[in-house]
Amino acid sequence: DAGVIQSPRHEVTEMGQEVTLRCKPISGHDYLFWYRQTMMRGLELLIYFNNNVPIDDSGMPEDRFSAKMPNASFSTLKIQPSEPRDSAVYFCASSLSGGTDSNQPQHFGDGTRLSIL
Amino acid sequence: AQSVAQPEDQVNVAEGNPLTVKCTYSVSGNPYLFWYVQYPNRGLQFLLKYITGDNLVKGSYGFEAEFNKSQTSFHLKKPSALVSDSALYFCAVRDSFSNYQLIWGAGTKLIIKP
């Protein structure tokens, strides 16, 4: 089975440019998560969706960041304008709902390594 | 407040020896505990989870973890380490009352030396 697919795998761009990261979750999964990983801050949850609806975006660092999920098979994370401190690895993950038990594991993509010059 | 602690930034083990990667947690309800592994330039991969039942949980690649409620710990173990086990290991927790958001530990780098 195909796992979570992220694109691009690497992105290098100049400060001020718009960056769009893409994610295709595992088919049938109804939860989608966007994470950011840095050496300094570790793994941070940015936002997550349930059935394409954003549930918690409290981890989004600032208004420069936005995320959408127009359908069950696609999500984007956009940074506009980008800044050097946004440089990180961004991960998308998806999972099945577990009813009230919420015990389903998250499945991660291989991430997008973003460098803002 | 929920929290997870991985007290060791790095663990060094000789190949063939047993390994332990430590994790302690704090939640208000019943804990759901997870271990994930991350290899270089890859996403996190699920290893195992504890939801309820037997305190010893077996997972992928020969790993197991022991849930200890009194010590609020969920240490990851393997009887005989392989060089290929070298990676970054993350512990995560969610309590039974919360939403689907996991609380993640900072990660422990495991180095297995030949």
PDB file of C-alpha atoms in Angstrom:
ATOM      1  CA  ASP A   1       0.000   0.000   0.000  1.00  0.00           C
ATOM      2  CA  ALA A   2       1.158   3.522  -0.713  1.00  0.00           C
ATOM      3  CA  GLY A   3       2.081   5.476   2.361  1.00  0.00           C
ATOM      4  CA  VAL A   4       1.757   9.183   2.980  1.00  0.00           C
ATOM      5  CA  ILE A   5       3.257  11.035   0.036  1.00  0.00           C
ATOM      6  CA  GLN A   6       4.821  14.459   0.411  1.00  0.00           C
ATOM      7  CA  SER A   7       6.207  16.781  -2.217  1.00  0.00           C
ATOM      8  CA  PRO A   8       8.634  18.234  -2.824  1.00  0.00           C
ATOM      9  CA  ARG A   9      11.230  16.314  -0.804  1.00  0.00           C
ATOM     10  CA  HIS A  10      13.552  19.314  -0.808  1.00  0.00           C
ATOM     11  CA  GLU A  11      12.854  22.994  -1.319  1.00  0.00           C
ATOM     12  CA  VAL A  12      15.355  25.811  -1.349  1.00  0.00           C
ATOM     13  CA  THR A  13      14.067  29.312  -1.859  1.00  0.00           C
ATOM     14  CA  GLU A  14      14.836  32.886  -1.011  1.00  0.00           C
ATOM     15  CA  MET A  15      13.375  34.833   1.848  1.00  0.00           C
ATOM     16  CA  GLY A  16      10.088  36.473   0.968  1.00  0.00           C
ATOM     17  CA  GLN A  17       9.008  33.848  -1.527  1.00  0.00           C
ATOM     18  CA  GLU A  18       5.848  31.802  -1.191  1.00  0.00           C
ATOM     19  CA  VAL A  19       6.342  28.138  -0.352  1.00  0.00           C
ATOM     20  CA  THR A  20       3.731  25.428  -0.822  1.00  0.00           C
ATOM     21  CA  LEU A  21       4.159  21.965   0.631  1.00  0.00           C
ATOM     22  CA  ARG A  22       1.902  19.140  -0.471  1.00  0.00           C
ATOM     23  CA  CYS A  23       0.618  15.981   1.132  1.00  0.00           C
ATOM     24  CA  LYS A  24      -1.407  12.997  -0.003  1.00  0.00           C
ATOM     25  CA  PRO A  25      -2.623  10.960   2.991  1.00  0.00           C
ATOM     26  CA  ILE A  26      -3.221   7.240   3.035  1.00  0.00           C
ATOM     27  CA  SER A  27      -6.520   6.443   1.374  1.00  0.00           C
ATOM     28  CA  GLY A  28      -9.294   6.022   3.914  1.00  0.00           C
ATOM     29  CA  HIS A  29      -7.535   7.891   6.694  1.00  0.00           C
ATOM     30  CA  ASP A  30      -9.698  10.665   8.106  1.00  0.00           C
ATOM     31  CA  TYR A  31      -7.120  12.489  10.221  1.00  0.00           C
ATOM     32  CA  LEU A  32      -4.277  14.528   8.773  1.00  0.00           C
ATOM     33  CA  PHE A  33      -1.516  16.222  10.740  1.00  0.00           C
ATOM     34  CA  TRP A  34       1.179  18.732   9.780  1.00  0.00           C
ATOM     35  CA  TYR A  35       4.358  18.777  11.879  1.00  0.00           C
ATOM     36  CA  ARG A  36       7.582  20.754  11.852  1.00  0.00           C
ATOM     37  CA  GLN A  37      10.870  19.282  13.066  1.00  0.00           C
ATOM     38  CA  THR A  38      13.953  21.289  14.027  1.00  0.00           C
ATOM     39  CA  MET A  39      16.993  20.532  16.132  1.00  0.00           C
ATOM     40  CA  MET A  40      16.131  23.313  18.558  1.00  0.00           C
ATOM     41  CA  ARG A  41      12.418  22.697  19.038  1.00  0.00           C
ATOM     42  CA  GLY A  42      12.030  19.034  18.165  1.00  0.00           C
ATOM     43  CA  LEU A  43       8.742  17.845  16.679  1.00  0.00           C
ATOM     44  CA  GLU A  44       5.945  20.420  16.761  1.00  0.00           C
ATOM     45  CA  LEU A  45       2.338  19.886  15.715  1.00  0.00           C
ATOM     46  CA  LEU A  46       1.231  22.762  13.517  1.00  0.00           C
ATOM     47  CA  ILE A  47      -2.347  21.836  12.634  1.00  0.00           C
ATOM     48  CA  TYR A  48      -4.576  18.831  12.195  1.00  0.00           C
ATOM     49  CA  PHE A  49      -7.693  18.039  10.214  1.00  0.00           C
ATOM     50  CA  ASN A  50     -10.545  15.607  10.661  1.00  0.00           C
ATOM     51  CA  ASN A  51     -12.642  14.798   7.599  1.00  0.00           C
ATOM     52  CA  ASN A  52     -11.006  17.752   5.801  1.00  0.00           C
ATOM     53  CA  VAL A  53     -11.984  20.220   8.527  1.00  0.00           C
ATOM     54  CA  PRO A  54      -9.261  21.977  10.567  1.00  0.00           C
ATOM     55  CA  ILE A  55      -9.684  21.005  14.204  1.00  0.00           C
ATOM     56  CA  ASP A  56      -6.750  22.631  15.967  1.00  0.00           C
ATOM     57  CA  ASP A  57      -4.416  25.179  14.406  1.00  0.00           C
ATOM     58  CA  SER A  58      -2.983  26.506  17.650  1.00  0.00           C
ATOM     59  CA  GLY A  59       0.467  25.301  16.655  1.00  0.00           C
ATOM     60  CA  MET A  60       0.640  27.422  13.513  1.00  0.00           C
ATOM     61  CA  PRO A  61       3.405  29.878  14.358  1.00  0.00           C
ATOM     62  CA  GLU A  62       2.042  32.986  12.676  1.00  0.00           C
ATOM     63  CA  ASP A  63      -0.341  34.298  10.066  1.00  0.00           C
ATOM     64  CA  ARG A  64       2.282  33.650   7.419  1.00  0.00           C
ATOM     65  CA  PHE A  65       1.393  29.974   7.718  1.00  0.00           C
ATOM     66  CA  SER A  66      -1.827  28.545   6.327  1.00  0.00           C
ATOM     67  CA  ALA A  67      -3.071  25.026   5.635  1.00  0.00           C
ATOM     68  CA  LYS A  68      -5.919  23.675   3.577  1.00  0.00           C
ATOM     69  CA  MET A  69      -7.469  20.326   2.877  1.00  0.00           C
ATOM     70  CA  PRO A  70      -9.789  20.717  -0.103  1.00  0.00           C
ATOM     71  CA  ASN A  71     -10.554  16.993  -0.257  1.00  0.00           C
ATOM     72  CA  ALA A  72      -9.776  13.722   1.501  1.00  0.00           C
ATOM     73  CA  SER A  73      -6.734  12.987  -0.629  1.00  0.00           C
ATOM     74  CA  PHE A  74      -4.850  16.271  -0.612  1.00  0.00           C
ATOM     75  CA  SER A  75      -3.576  18.916   1.763  1.00  0.00           C
ATOM     76  CA  THR A  76      -1.261  21.899   1.458  1.00  0.00           C
ATOM     77  CA  LEU A  77       0.797  23.914   3.895  1.00  0.00           C
ATOM     78  CA  LYS A  78       1.678  27.361   2.636  1.00  0.00           C
ATOM     79  CA  ILE A  79       4.155  29.900   3.967  1.00  0.00           C
ATOM     80  CA  GLN A  80       3.894  33.420   2.611  1.00  0.00           C
ATOM     81  CA  PRO A  81       6.195  35.258   2.908  1.00  0.00           C
ATOM     82  CA  SER A  82       8.874  32.786   3.942  1.00  0.00           C
ATOM     83  CA  GLU A  83      11.664  33.663   6.389  1.00  0.00           C
ATOM     84  CA  PRO A  84      14.991  31.955   7.186  1.00  0.00           C
ATOM     85  CA  ARG A  85      13.670  30.846  10.584  1.00  0.00           C
ATOM     86  CA  ASP A  86      11.067  28.731   8.774  1.00  0.00           C
ATOM     87  CA  SER A  87      13.842  26.400   7.645  1.00  0.00           C
ATOM     88  CA  ALA A  88      12.971  22.937   8.977  1.00  0.00           C
ATOM     89  CA  VAL A  89      11.707  19.530   7.954  1.00  0.00           C
ATOM     90  CA  TYR A  90       7.938  19.527   7.561  1.00  0.00           C
ATOM     91  CA  PHE A  91       6.086  16.257   7.985  1.00  0.00           C
ATOM     92  CA  CYS A  92       2.584  15.236   7.088  1.00  0.00           C
ATOM     93  CA  ALA A  93       0.965  12.290   8.866  1.00  0.00           C
ATOM     94  CA  SER A  94      -2.403  10.597   8.608  1.00  0.00           C
ATOM     95  CA  SER A  95      -4.367   8.177  10.742  1.00  0.00           C
ATOM     96  CA  LEU A  96      -7.658   6.422  11.041  1.00  0.00           C
ATOM     97  CA  SER A  97     -10.063   7.551  13.689  1.00  0.00           C
ATOM     98  CA  GLY A  98     -10.310   5.149  16.588  1.00  0.00           C
ATOM     99  CA  GLY A  99     -13.720   6.109  17.805  1.00  0.00           C
ATOM    100  CA  THR A 100     -13.519   7.222  21.393  1.00  0.00           C
ATOM    101  CA  ASP A 101     -10.338   5.250  21.985  1.00  0.00           C
ATOM    102  CA  SER A 102      -8.128   7.373  19.738  1.00  0.00           C
ATOM    103  CA  ASN A 103      -5.475   4.663  19.712  1.00  0.00           C
ATOM    104  CA  GLN A 104      -4.678   4.522  16.025  1.00  0.00           C
ATOM    105  CA  PRO A 105      -1.045   5.220  15.139  1.00  0.00           C
ATOM    106  CA  GLN A 106      -0.067   8.045  12.862  1.00  0.00           C
ATOM    107  CA  HIS A 107       1.623   7.252   9.564  1.00  0.00           C
ATOM    108  CA  PHE A 108       4.233   9.763   8.480  1.00  0.00           C
ATOM    109  CA  GLY A 109       5.482  10.824   5.101  1.00  0.00           C
ATOM    110  CA  ASP A 110       9.206  11.265   4.525  1.00  0.00           C
ATOM    111  CA  GLY A 111       8.968  15.001   4.900  1.00  0.00           C
ATOM    112  CA  THR A 112       9.929  18.125   2.999  1.00  0.00           C
ATOM    113  CA  ARG A 113      13.289  19.623   3.898  1.00  0.00           C
ATOM    114  CA  LEU A 114      12.801  23.380   3.545  1.00  0.00           C
ATOM    115  CA  SER A 115      15.670  25.839   3.397  1.00  0.00           C
ATOM    116  CA  ILE A 116      14.960  29.559   3.265  1.00  0.00           C
ATOM    117  CA  LEU A 117      17.999  31.585   2.259  1.00  0.00           C
TER     118      LEU A 117
ATOM    119  CA  ALA B   1      -1.008  19.074  31.815  1.00  0.00           C
ATOM    120  CA  GLN B   2       0.159  16.222  29.660  1.00  0.00           C
ATOM    121  CA  SER B   3       3.876  15.741  29.185  1.00  0.00           C
ATOM    122  CA  VAL B   4       6.457  13.214  28.065  1.00  0.00           C
ATOM    123  CA  ALA B   5      10.090  13.048  29.134  1.00  0.00           C
ATOM    124  CA  GLN B   6      12.896  11.164  27.476  1.00  0.00           C
ATOM    125  CA  PRO B   7      15.706  11.810  29.940  1.00  0.00           C
ATOM    126  CA  GLU B   8      18.557  10.677  27.703  1.00  0.00           C
ATOM    127  CA  ASP B   9      19.543  12.599  24.594  1.00  0.00           C
ATOM    128  CA  GLN B  10      21.694   9.684  23.473  1.00  0.00           C
ATOM    129  CA  VAL B  11      22.122   6.027  24.381  1.00  0.00           C
ATOM    130  CA  ASN B  12      25.169   4.018  23.337  1.00  0.00           C
ATOM    131  CA  VAL B  13      25.027   0.221  23.291  1.00  0.00           C
ATOM    132  CA  ALA B  14      27.350  -2.443  21.950  1.00  0.00           C
ATOM    133  CA  GLU B  15      25.914  -4.735  19.311  1.00  0.00           C
ATOM    134  CA  GLY B  16      24.422  -7.856  20.859  1.00  0.00           C
ATOM    135  CA  ASN B  17      23.809  -6.234  24.225  1.00  0.00           C
ATOM    136  CA  PRO B  18      20.335  -5.428  25.535  1.00  0.00           C
ATOM    137  CA  LEU B  19      19.113  -1.877  25.090  1.00  0.00           C
ATOM    138  CA  THR B  20      16.704   0.348  26.968  1.00  0.00           C
ATOM    139  CA  VAL B  21      15.401   3.750  25.917  1.00  0.00           C
ATOM    140  CA  LYS B  22      13.575   5.495  28.727  1.00  0.00           C
ATOM    141  CA  CYS B  23      10.282   7.357  28.687  1.00  0.00           C
ATOM    142  CA  THR B  24       8.171   8.791  31.489  1.00  0.00           C
ATOM    143  CA  TYR B  25       4.838  10.518  31.105  1.00  0.00           C
ATOM    144  CA  SER B  26       2.234  12.600  32.878  1.00  0.00           C
ATOM    145  CA  VAL B  27      -1.451  12.553  31.908  1.00  0.00           C
ATOM    146  CA  SER B  28      -4.706  13.236  33.672  1.00  0.00           C
ATOM    147  CA  GLY B  29      -6.622  10.244  32.354  1.00  0.00           C
ATOM    148  CA  ASN B  30      -5.627   6.769  31.229  1.00  0.00           C
ATOM    149  CA  PRO B  31      -2.557   6.923  28.999  1.00  0.00           C
ATOM    150  CA  TYR B  32      -2.246   5.767  25.426  1.00  0.00           C
ATOM    151  CA  LEU B  33       1.485   5.355  24.831  1.00  0.00           C
ATOM    152  CA  PHE B  34       3.408   5.021  21.602  1.00  0.00           C
ATOM    153  CA  TRP B  35       6.968   4.509  20.395  1.00  0.00           C
ATOM    154  CA  TYR B  36       8.144   5.658  16.977  1.00  0.00           C
ATOM    155  CA  VAL B  37      11.510   5.351  15.253  1.00  0.00           C
ATOM    156  CA  GLN B  38      13.048   7.781  12.762  1.00  0.00           C
ATOM    157  CA  TYR B  39      15.864   6.815  10.435  1.00  0.00           C
ATOM    158  CA  PRO B  40      17.942   9.524   8.721  1.00  0.00           C
ATOM    159  CA  ASN B  41      16.032  11.506   6.097  1.00  0.00           C
ATOM    160  CA  ARG B  42      12.851   9.516   6.743  1.00  0.00           C
ATOM    161  CA  GLY B  43       9.571  10.101   8.502  1.00  0.00           C
ATOM    162  CA  LEU B  44       8.675   8.591  11.850  1.00  0.00           C
ATOM    163  CA  GLN B  45       7.621   4.960  11.818  1.00  0.00           C
ATOM    164  CA  PHE B  46       5.264   3.412  14.345  1.00  0.00           C
ATOM    165  CA  LEU B  47       6.883   0.707  16.501  1.00  0.00           C
ATOM    166  CA  LEU B  48       4.359  -0.218  19.157  1.00  0.00           C
ATOM    167  CA  LYS B  49       1.628   1.067  21.437  1.00  0.00           C
ATOM    168  CA  TYR B  50       0.107   0.445  24.833  1.00  0.00           C
ATOM    169  CA  ILE B  51      -3.623   1.000  25.210  1.00  0.00           C
ATOM    170  CA  THR B  52      -4.725  -1.440  27.877  1.00  0.00           C
ATOM    171  CA  GLY B  53      -4.116  -4.990  29.030  1.00  0.00           C
ATOM    172  CA  ASP B  54      -0.751  -6.724  29.303  1.00  0.00           C
ATOM    173  CA  ASN B  55       1.938  -4.367  30.552  1.00  0.00           C
ATOM    174  CA  LEU B  56       4.522  -5.849  28.184  1.00  0.00           C
ATOM    175  CA  VAL B  57       3.864  -4.816  24.616  1.00  0.00           C
ATOM    176  CA  LYS B  58       5.662  -6.346  21.640  1.00  0.00           C
ATOM    177  CA  GLY B  59       6.234  -4.415  18.457  1.00  0.00           C
ATOM    178  CA  SER B  60       8.156  -4.286  15.214  1.00  0.00           C
ATOM    179  CA  TYR B  61      11.793  -5.294  14.685  1.00  0.00           C
ATOM    180  CA  GLY B  62      11.976  -7.239  17.964  1.00  0.00           C
ATOM    181  CA  PHE B  63      11.282  -4.239  20.166  1.00  0.00           C
ATOM    182  CA  GLU B  64       9.095  -4.353  23.226  1.00  0.00           C
ATOM    183  CA  ALA B  65       8.034  -1.867  25.872  1.00  0.00           C
ATOM    184  CA  GLU B  66       6.960  -2.215  29.451  1.00  0.00           C
ATOM    185  CA  PHE B  67       4.178  -0.082  30.866  1.00  0.00           C
ATOM    186  CA  ASN B  68       4.619   0.711  34.561  1.00  0.00           C
ATOM    187  CA  LYS B  69       1.699   2.640  35.966  1.00  0.00           C
ATOM    188  CA  SER B  70       3.194   3.294  39.398  1.00  0.00           C
ATOM    189  CA  GLN B  71       6.361   4.740  37.893  1.00  0.00           C
ATOM    190  CA  THR B  72       4.486   6.364  34.973  1.00  0.00           C
ATOM    191  CA  SER B  73       7.044   4.891  32.622  1.00  0.00           C
ATOM    192  CA  PHE B  74       7.014   3.193  29.234  1.00  0.00           C
ATOM    193  CA  HIS B  75      10.592   2.148  28.507  1.00  0.00           C
ATOM    194  CA  LEU B  76      11.514   0.676  25.133  1.00  0.00           C
ATOM    195  CA  LYS B  77      13.637  -2.474  25.205  1.00  0.00           C
ATOM    196  CA  LYS B  78      15.294  -5.011  22.973  1.00  0.00           C
ATOM    197  CA  PRO B  79      17.166  -8.096  24.192  1.00  0.00           C
ATOM    198  CA  SER B  80      19.948  -7.949  21.614  1.00  0.00           C
ATOM    199  CA  ALA B  81      20.808  -4.742  19.758  1.00  0.00           C
ATOM    200  CA  LEU B  82      21.675  -4.588  16.069  1.00  0.00           C
ATOM    201  CA  VAL B  83      23.757  -1.909  14.357  1.00  0.00           C
ATOM    202  CA  SER B  84      20.705  -1.282  12.160  1.00  0.00           C
ATOM    203  CA  ASP B  85      18.739  -0.245  15.261  1.00  0.00           C
ATOM    204  CA  SER B  86      20.739   2.987  15.324  1.00  0.00           C
ATOM    205  CA  ALA B  87      18.168   5.751  14.878  1.00  0.00           C
ATOM    206  CA  LEU B  88      16.181   8.425  16.684  1.00  0.00           C
ATOM    207  CA  TYR B  89      13.418   7.120  18.969  1.00  0.00           C
ATOM    208  CA  PHE B  90      10.370   9.086  20.064  1.00  0.00           C
ATOM    209  CA  CYS B  91       7.931   8.353  22.850  1.00  0.00           C
ATOM    210  CA  ALA B  92       4.447   9.892  22.640  1.00  0.00           C
ATOM    211  CA  VAL B  93       1.365   9.937  24.854  1.00  0.00           C
ATOM    212  CA  ARG B  94      -2.283  10.807  24.652  1.00  0.00           C
ATOM    213  CA  ASP B  95      -4.779  10.514  27.478  1.00  0.00           C
ATOM    214  CA  SER B  96      -8.194   8.932  27.189  1.00  0.00           C
ATOM    215  CA  PHE B  97      -9.983  12.259  27.538  1.00  0.00           C
ATOM    216  CA  SER B  98      -8.079  14.239  24.953  1.00  0.00           C
ATOM    217  CA  ASN B  99      -8.455  14.717  21.244  1.00  0.00           C
ATOM    218  CA  TYR B 100      -6.248  12.991  18.701  1.00  0.00           C
ATOM    219  CA  GLN B 101      -3.237  15.156  19.362  1.00  0.00           C
ATOM    220  CA  LEU B 102      -0.134  13.314  20.595  1.00  0.00           C
ATOM    221  CA  ILE B 103       2.319  14.821  23.068  1.00  0.00           C
ATOM    222  CA  TRP B 104       5.833  13.971  21.872  1.00  0.00           C
ATOM    223  CA  GLY B 105       9.070  13.444  23.722  1.00  0.00           C
ATOM    224  CA  ALA B 106      12.217  15.187  22.545  1.00  0.00           C
ATOM    225  CA  GLY B 107      13.659  12.004  21.111  1.00  0.00           C
ATOM    226  CA  THR B 108      16.603   9.790  22.057  1.00  0.00           C
ATOM    227  CA  LYS B 109      19.398   9.027  19.656  1.00  0.00           C
ATOM    228  CA  LEU B 110      20.327   5.367  19.870  1.00  0.00           C
ATOM    229  CA  ILE B 111      23.787   4.402  18.681  1.00  0.00           C
ATOM    230  CA  ILE B 112      24.682   0.738  18.386  1.00  0.00           C
ATOM    231  CA  LYS B 113      28.404   0.127  18.030  1.00  0.00           C
ATOM    232  CA  PRO B 114      29.759  -2.982  16.296  1.00  0.00           C
TER     233      PRO B 114
END
